[in-house]
PDB file of C-alpha atoms in Angstrom:
ATOM      1  CA  UNK A 352       0.021   0.015   0.011  1.00 44.00           C
ATOM      2  CA  UNK A 353       2.912   2.350   0.631  1.00 54.00           C
ATOM      3  CA  UNK A 354       4.337   1.636  -2.812  1.00 57.00           C
ATOM      4  CA  UNK A 355       1.379   3.129  -4.661  1.00 57.00           C
ATOM      5  CA  UNK A 356       1.771   6.709  -3.431  1.00 64.00           C
ATOM      6  CA  UNK A 357       5.431   6.561  -4.256  1.00 61.00           C
ATOM      7  CA  UNK A 358       4.690   5.360  -7.760  1.00 61.00           C
ATOM      8  CA  UNK A 359       2.059   8.010  -8.116  1.00 68.00           C
ATOM      9  CA  UNK A 360       4.532  10.592  -6.937  1.00 70.00           C
ATOM     10  CA  UNK A 361       7.161   9.438  -9.386  1.00 66.00           C
ATOM     11  CA  UNK A 362       4.632   9.415 -12.190  1.00 70.00           C
ATOM     12  CA  UNK A 363       3.436  12.903 -11.268  1.00 68.00           C
ATOM     13  CA  UNK A 364       6.999  14.081 -11.105  1.00 72.00           C
ATOM     14  CA  UNK A 365       7.791  12.555 -14.529  1.00 71.00           C
ATOM     15  CA  UNK A 366       4.561  14.052 -15.905  1.00 71.00           C
ATOM     16  CA  UNK A 367       5.497  17.410 -14.532  1.00 67.00           C
ATOM     17  CA  UNK A 368       8.955  17.188 -15.990  1.00 71.00           C
ATOM     18  CA  UNK A 369       7.545  16.207 -19.378  1.00 68.00           C
ATOM     19  CA  UNK A 370       5.059  19.064 -19.333  1.00 72.00           C
ATOM     20  CA  UNK A 371       7.785  21.446 -18.226  1.00 67.00           C
ATOM     21  CA  UNK A 372      10.153  20.216 -20.940  1.00 69.00           C
ATOM     22  CA  UNK A 373       7.372  20.579 -23.535  1.00 70.00           C
ATOM     23  CA  UNK A 374       6.644  24.115 -22.360  1.00 73.00           C
ATOM     24  CA  UNK A 375      10.291  24.904 -22.303  1.00 70.00           C
ATOM     25  CA  UNK A 376      10.822  23.521 -25.836  1.00 73.00           C
ATOM     26  CA  UNK A 377       7.829  25.515 -27.024  1.00 73.00           C
ATOM     27  CA  UNK A 378       9.202  28.669 -25.462  1.00 71.00           C
ATOM     28  CA  UNK A 379      12.647  27.978 -26.969  1.00 73.00           C
ATOM     29  CA  UNK A 380      11.233  27.412 -30.430  1.00 75.00           C
ATOM     30  CA  UNK A 381       9.158  30.566 -30.170  1.00 71.00           C
ATOM     31  CA  UNK A 382      12.125  32.634 -29.082  1.00 75.00           C
ATOM     32  CA  UNK A 383      14.301  31.140 -31.818  1.00 72.00           C
ATOM     33  CA  UNK A 384      11.719  31.865 -34.461  1.00 73.00           C
ATOM     34  CA  UNK A 385      11.408  35.472 -33.244  1.00 74.00           C
ATOM     35  CA  UNK A 386      15.239  35.802 -33.388  1.00 73.00           C
ATOM     36  CA  UNK A 387      15.298  34.392 -36.911  1.00 75.00           C
ATOM     37  CA  UNK A 388      12.539  36.735 -38.064  1.00 75.00           C
ATOM     38  CA  UNK A 389      14.280  39.706 -36.427  1.00 73.00           C
ATOM     39  CA  UNK A 390      17.588  38.799 -38.027  1.00 70.00           C
ATOM     40  CA  UNK A 391      15.932  38.368 -41.334  1.00 76.00           C
ATOM     41  CA  UNK A 392      14.209  41.708 -41.080  1.00 74.00           C
ATOM     42  CA  UNK A 393      17.465  43.400 -40.134  1.00 79.00           C
ATOM     43  CA  UNK A 394      19.248  41.676 -42.979  1.00 74.00           C
ATOM     44  CA  UNK A 395      16.583  42.815 -45.448  1.00 79.00           C
ATOM     45  CA  UNK A 396      16.760  46.383 -44.062  1.00 80.00           C
ATOM     46  CA  UNK A 397      20.566  46.356 -44.244  1.00 80.00           C
ATOM     47  CA  UNK A 398      20.386  45.030 -47.816  1.00 81.00           C
ATOM     48  CA  UNK A 399      17.854  47.794 -48.832  1.00 83.00           C
ATOM     49  CA  UNK A 400      20.000  50.466 -47.235  1.00 82.00           C
ATOM     50  CA  UNK A 401      23.123  49.108 -49.015  1.00 78.00           C
ATOM     51  CA  UNK A 402      21.316  48.954 -52.371  1.00 80.00           C
ATOM     52  CA  UNK A 403      19.994  52.532 -51.844  1.00 84.00           C
ATOM     53  CA  UNK A 404      23.499  53.786 -50.899  1.00 80.00           C
ATOM     54  CA  UNK A 405      24.999  51.970 -53.906  1.00 80.00           C
ATOM     55  CA  UNK A 406      22.462  53.494 -56.202  1.00 82.00           C
ATOM     56  CA  UNK A 407      23.085  56.964 -54.875  1.00 86.00           C
ATOM     57  CA  UNK A 408      26.835  56.439 -55.128  1.00 85.00           C
ATOM     58  CA  UNK A 409      26.457  55.186 -58.751  1.00 86.00           C
ATOM     59  CA  UNK A 410      24.327  58.225 -59.614  1.00 88.00           C
ATOM     60  CA  UNK A 411      26.903  60.552 -58.091  1.00 88.00           C
ATOM     61  CA  UNK A 412      29.731  58.812 -59.968  1.00 86.00           C
ATOM     62  CA  UNK A 413      27.808  59.089 -63.222  1.00 86.00           C
ATOM     63  CA  UNK A 414      27.076  62.789 -62.501  1.00 89.00           C
ATOM     64  CA  UNK A 415      30.739  63.474 -61.777  1.00 87.00           C
ATOM     65  CA  UNK A 416      31.776  61.617 -64.884  1.00 86.00           C
ATOM     66  CA  UNK A 417      29.384  63.687 -67.017  1.00 90.00           C
ATOM     67  CA  UNK A 418      30.612  66.921 -65.511  1.00 89.00           C
ATOM     68  CA  UNK A 419      34.275  65.894 -66.046  1.00 89.00           C
ATOM     69  CA  UNK A 420      33.476  64.951 -69.654  1.00 90.00           C
ATOM     70  CA  UNK A 421      31.823  68.334 -70.282  1.00 90.00           C
ATOM     71  CA  UNK A 422      34.789  70.139 -68.719  1.00 90.00           C
ATOM     72  CA  UNK A 423      37.304  68.254 -70.706  1.00 90.00           C
ATOM     73  CA  UNK A 424      35.255  68.742 -73.928  1.00 90.00           C
ATOM     74  CA  UNK A 425      35.055  72.530 -73.332  1.00 91.00           C
ATOM     75  CA  UNK A 426      38.802  72.676 -72.567  1.00 90.00           C
ATOM     76  CA  UNK A 427      39.566  70.742 -75.767  1.00 91.00           C
ATOM     77  CA  UNK A 428      37.315  72.993 -77.819  1.00 90.00           C
ATOM     78  CA  UNK A 429      38.896  76.089 -76.374  1.00 91.00           C
ATOM     79  CA  UNK A 430      42.442  74.871 -77.071  1.00 90.00           C
ATOM     80  CA  UNK A 431      41.462  73.764 -80.560  1.00 90.00           C
ATOM     81  CA  UNK A 432      39.934  77.166 -81.306  1.00 91.00           C
ATOM     82  CA  UNK A 433      43.025  78.932 -79.967  1.00 91.00           C
ATOM     83  CA  UNK A 434      45.266  76.775 -82.062  1.00 90.00           C
ATOM     84  CA  UNK A 435      43.193  77.491 -85.175  1.00 90.00           C
ATOM     85  CA  UNK A 436      43.363  81.197 -84.483  1.00 91.00           C
ATOM     86  CA  UNK A 437      47.154  81.001 -84.090  1.00 89.00           C
ATOM     87  CA  UNK A 438      47.416  79.047 -87.298  1.00 88.00           C
ATOM     88  CA  UNK A 439      45.277  81.640 -89.172  1.00 90.00           C
ATOM     89  CA  UNK A 440      47.476  84.447 -87.818  1.00 89.00           C
ATOM     90  CA  UNK A 441      50.597  82.660 -88.877  1.00 87.00           C
ATOM     91  CA  UNK A 442      49.156  82.018 -92.306  1.00 86.00           C
ATOM     92  CA  UNK A 443      48.127  85.650 -92.623  1.00 88.00           C
ATOM     93  CA  UNK A 444      51.591  86.804 -91.550  1.00 86.00           C
ATOM     94  CA  UNK A 445      53.302  84.490 -94.000  1.00 85.00           C
ATOM     95  CA  UNK A 446      50.960  85.582 -96.731  1.00 86.00           C
ATOM     96  CA  UNK A 447      51.776  89.266 -96.094  1.00 87.00           C
ATOM     97  CA  UNK A 448      55.480  88.469 -96.214  1.00 84.00           C
ATOM     98  CA  UNK A 449      54.998  86.429 -99.377  1.00 84.00           C
ATOM     99  CA  UNK A 450      53.095  89.343-100.951  1.00 85.00           C
ATOM    100  CA  UNK A 451      55.802  91.742 -99.941  1.00 84.00           C
ATOM    101  CA  UNK A 452      58.495  89.501-101.431  1.00 81.00           C
ATOM    102  CA  UNK A 453      56.445  89.051-104.645  1.00 83.00           C
ATOM    103  CA  UNK A 454      56.080  92.832-104.902  1.00 85.00           C
ATOM    104  CA  UNK A 455      59.821  93.284-104.334  1.00 83.00           C
ATOM    105  CA  UNK A 456      60.593  90.663-106.989  1.00 82.00           C
ATOM    106  CA  UNK A 457      58.205  92.383-109.423  1.00 84.00           C
ATOM    107  CA  UNK A 458      59.920  95.689-108.776  1.00 83.00           C
ATOM    108  CA  UNK A 459      63.381  94.114-109.317  1.00 78.00           C
ATOM    109  CA  UNK A 460      62.184  92.360-112.510  1.00 82.00           C
ATOM    110  CA  UNK A 461      60.629  95.613-113.738  1.00 83.00           C
ATOM    111  CA  UNK A 462      63.844  97.460-113.007  1.00 82.00           C
ATOM    112  CA  UNK A 463      65.817  94.744-114.775  1.00 79.00           C
ATOM    113  CA  UNK A 464      63.554  94.979-117.823  1.00 85.00           C
ATOM    114  CA  UNK A 465      63.957  98.788-117.854  1.00 84.00           C
ATOM    115  CA  UNK A 466      67.666  98.373-117.569  1.00 81.00           C
ATOM    116  CA  UNK A 467      67.723  95.958-120.481  1.00 84.00           C
ATOM    117  CA  UNK A 468      65.621  98.320-122.541  1.00 85.00           C
ATOM    118  CA  UNK A 469      67.983 101.174-121.710  1.00 83.00           C
ATOM    119  CA  UNK A 470      70.933  99.034-122.597  1.00 81.00           C
ATOM    120  CA  UNK A 471      69.373  98.078-125.889  1.00 84.00           C
ATOM    121  CA  UNK A 472      68.702 101.794-126.645  1.00 82.00           C
ATOM    122  CA  UNK A 473      72.291 102.609-125.678  1.00 80.00           C
ATOM    123  CA  UNK A 474      73.557  99.824-127.920  1.00 80.00           C
ATOM    124  CA  UNK A 475      71.461 101.208-130.799  1.00 83.00           C
ATOM    125  CA  UNK A 476      72.770 104.669-130.162  1.00 81.00           C
ATOM    126  CA  UNK A 477      76.319 103.374-129.975  1.00 80.00           C
ATOM    127  CA  UNK A 478      75.806 101.572-133.257  1.00 81.00           C
ATOM    128  CA  UNK A 479      74.408 104.733-134.721  1.00 79.00           C
ATOM    129  CA  UNK A 480      77.357 106.762-133.478  1.00 76.00           C
ATOM    130  CA  UNK A 481      79.735 104.273-134.908  1.00 78.00           C
ATOM    131  CA  UNK A 482      78.032 104.599-138.260  1.00 82.00           C
ATOM    132  CA  UNK A 483      78.197 108.331-138.017  1.00 77.00           C
ATOM    133  CA  UNK A 484      81.920 108.116-137.158  1.00 76.00           C
ATOM    134  CA  UNK A 485      82.450 105.861-140.090  1.00 79.00           C
ATOM    135  CA  UNK A 486      80.611 108.328-142.339  1.00 78.00           C
ATOM    136  CA  UNK A 487      82.763 111.135-140.955  1.00 75.00           C
ATOM    137  CA  UNK A 488      85.900 109.140-141.672  1.00 75.00           C
ATOM    138  CA  UNK A 489      84.708 108.590-145.163  1.00 75.00           C
ATOM    139  CA  UNK A 490      83.927 112.287-145.423  1.00 71.00           C
ATOM    140  CA  UNK A 491      87.406 113.117-144.215  1.00 67.00           C
ATOM    141  CA  UNK A 492      88.849 110.865-146.763  1.00 70.00           C
ATOM    142  CA  UNK A 493      86.720 112.491-149.386  1.00 67.00           C
ATOM    143  CA  UNK A 494      87.783 116.012-148.500  1.00 63.00           C
ATOM    144  CA  UNK A 495      91.419 115.092-147.989  1.00 65.00           C
ATOM    145  CA  UNK A 496      92.165 117.422-150.859  1.00 62.00           C
ATOM    146  CA  UNK A 497      91.043 120.394-148.819  1.00 61.00           C
ATOM    147  CA  UNK A 498      93.383 123.204-147.738  1.00 63.00           C
ATOM    148  CA  UNK A 499      95.455 122.893-144.608  1.00 66.00           C
ATOM    149  CA  UNK A 500      93.297 125.398-142.700  1.00 69.00           C
ATOM    150  CA  UNK A 501      90.081 123.710-143.693  1.00 68.00           C
ATOM    151  CA  UNK A 502      91.516 120.327-142.799  1.00 66.00           C
ATOM    152  CA  UNK A 503      92.707 121.660-139.510  1.00 71.00           C
ATOM    153  CA  UNK A 504      89.279 123.145-138.637  1.00 73.00           C
ATOM    154  CA  UNK A 505      87.540 119.907-139.639  1.00 69.00           C
ATOM    155  CA  UNK A 506      89.954 117.909-137.504  1.00 71.00           C
ATOM    156  CA  UNK A 507      89.275 120.137-134.523  1.00 75.00           C
ATOM    157  CA  UNK A 508      85.493 119.612-134.972  1.00 76.00           C
ATOM    158  CA  UNK A 509      86.018 115.913-135.290  1.00 72.00           C
ATOM    159  CA  UNK A 510      88.097 115.845-132.074  1.00 70.00           C
ATOM    160  CA  UNK A 511      85.378 117.736-130.335  1.00 76.00           C
ATOM    161  CA  UNK A 512      82.774 115.243-131.512  1.00 76.00           C
ATOM    162  CA  UNK A 513      84.928 112.362-130.391  1.00 73.00           C
ATOM    163  CA  UNK A 514      85.355 113.935-127.001  1.00 70.00           C
ATOM    164  CA  UNK A 515      81.673 114.444-126.649  1.00 76.00           C
ATOM    165  CA  UNK A 516      81.081 110.820-127.669  1.00 79.00           C
ATOM    166  CA  UNK A 517      83.710 109.592-125.224  1.00 74.00           C
ATOM    167  CA  UNK A 518      82.106 111.657-122.491  1.00 76.00           C
ATOM    168  CA  UNK A 519      78.652 110.257-123.322  1.00 77.00           C
ATOM    169  CA  UNK A 520      80.081 106.761-123.322  1.00 79.00           C
ATOM    170  CA  UNK A 521      81.663 107.300-119.876  1.00 74.00           C
ATOM    171  CA  UNK A 522      78.338 108.625-118.566  1.00 76.00           C
ATOM    172  CA  UNK A 523      76.551 105.526-119.984  1.00 80.00           C
ATOM    173  CA  UNK A 524      79.121 103.237-118.423  1.00 79.00           C
ATOM    174  CA  UNK A 525      78.734 104.990-115.000  1.00 73.00           C
ATOM    175  CA  UNK A 526      74.964 104.752-115.212  1.00 76.00           C
ATOM    176  CA  UNK A 527      75.057 101.094-116.275  1.00 78.00           C
ATOM    177  CA  UNK A 528      77.457 100.272-113.331  1.00 78.00           C
ATOM    178  CA  UNK A 529      75.220 102.163-110.927  1.00 73.00           C
ATOM    179  CA  UNK A 530      72.128 100.255-112.113  1.00 74.00           C
ATOM    180  CA  UNK A 531      73.984  96.995-111.982  1.00 75.00           C
ATOM    181  CA  UNK A 532      75.126  97.697-108.414  1.00 75.00           C
ATOM    182  CA  UNK A 533      71.597  98.631-107.433  1.00 72.00           C
ATOM    183  CA  UNK A 534      70.303  95.430-109.016  1.00 72.00           C
ATOM    184  CA  UNK A 535      72.874  93.356-107.165  1.00 77.00           C
ATOM    185  CA  UNK A 536      72.000  95.004-103.842  1.00 75.00           C
ATOM    186  CA  UNK A 537      68.279  94.481-104.434  1.00 71.00           C
ATOM    187  CA  UNK A 538      68.800  90.792-105.236  1.00 73.00           C
ATOM    188  CA  UNK A 539      70.952  90.393-102.143  1.00 75.00           C
ATOM    189  CA  UNK A 540      68.302  92.009 -99.944  1.00 72.00           C
ATOM    190  CA  UNK A 541      65.656  89.689-101.420  1.00 71.00           C
ATOM    191  CA  UNK A 542      67.797  86.627-100.750  1.00 72.00           C
ATOM    192  CA  UNK A 543      68.437  87.795 -97.154  1.00 74.00           C
ATOM    193  CA  UNK A 544      64.725  88.347 -96.685  1.00 69.00           C
ATOM    194  CA  UNK A 545      63.817  84.921 -98.010  1.00 69.00           C
ATOM    195  CA  UNK A 546      66.456  83.290 -95.776  1.00 69.00           C
ATOM    196  CA  UNK A 547      65.224  85.166 -92.720  1.00 70.00           C
ATOM    197  CA  UNK A 548      61.618  84.264 -93.547  1.00 65.00           C
ATOM    198  CA  UNK A 549      62.580  80.573 -93.849  1.00 63.00           C
ATOM    199  CA  UNK A 550      64.483  80.633 -90.538  1.00 66.00           C
ATOM    200  CA  UNK A 551      61.556  82.389 -88.751  1.00 62.00           C
ATOM    201  CA  UNK A 552      59.083  79.911 -90.145  1.00 60.00           C
ATOM    202  CA  UNK A 553      61.191  76.978 -88.970  1.00 54.00           C
ATOM    203  CA  UNK A 554      61.560  78.572 -85.533  1.00 58.00           C
ATOM    204  CA  UNK A 555      57.842  79.242 -85.187  1.00 57.00           C
ATOM    205  CA  UNK A 556      57.012  75.667 -86.223  1.00 56.00           C
TER     206      UNK A 556
END
């Protein structure tokens, strides 16, 4: 009879332990599920915040890249325009120098043509004077039978004519030499100008 209460007590104790264990397990599972849900929610929130921050950062990077591209494009256009203006100024300066040289060459060529014409005229005059002198010589031979006084007077006039011709020839020679010297100096100046222009062009390039 005393064994029954003990058995009942043991069974009650075991039943209480089982019920407590079941309640403890239920509470543990509930707490565990709550922790999992909380961690999942936090992870989703962190993921959303990270994605939002990444999107904002990507937008900022794209904006900075566009601004940098615009700045570089404007700088490139500005430098290109400046180089084009410099090139036009150099071309205009070279064109002015070329025009000046062309004008100088035309002046020299015109002077050379004038000198050639004058030389041709002088040659014609010289040829004419030689013919006149020959005619005078023939005339002297023709009048060789003149009196001494007449021959003397004619000789004096002939000497005077020869002197005038010699003087004219000397004047022509001096003029020709002066023109030749001027022509040489002009050509030398043109050559020096061309050389200087070439050296300046190389230096600027």
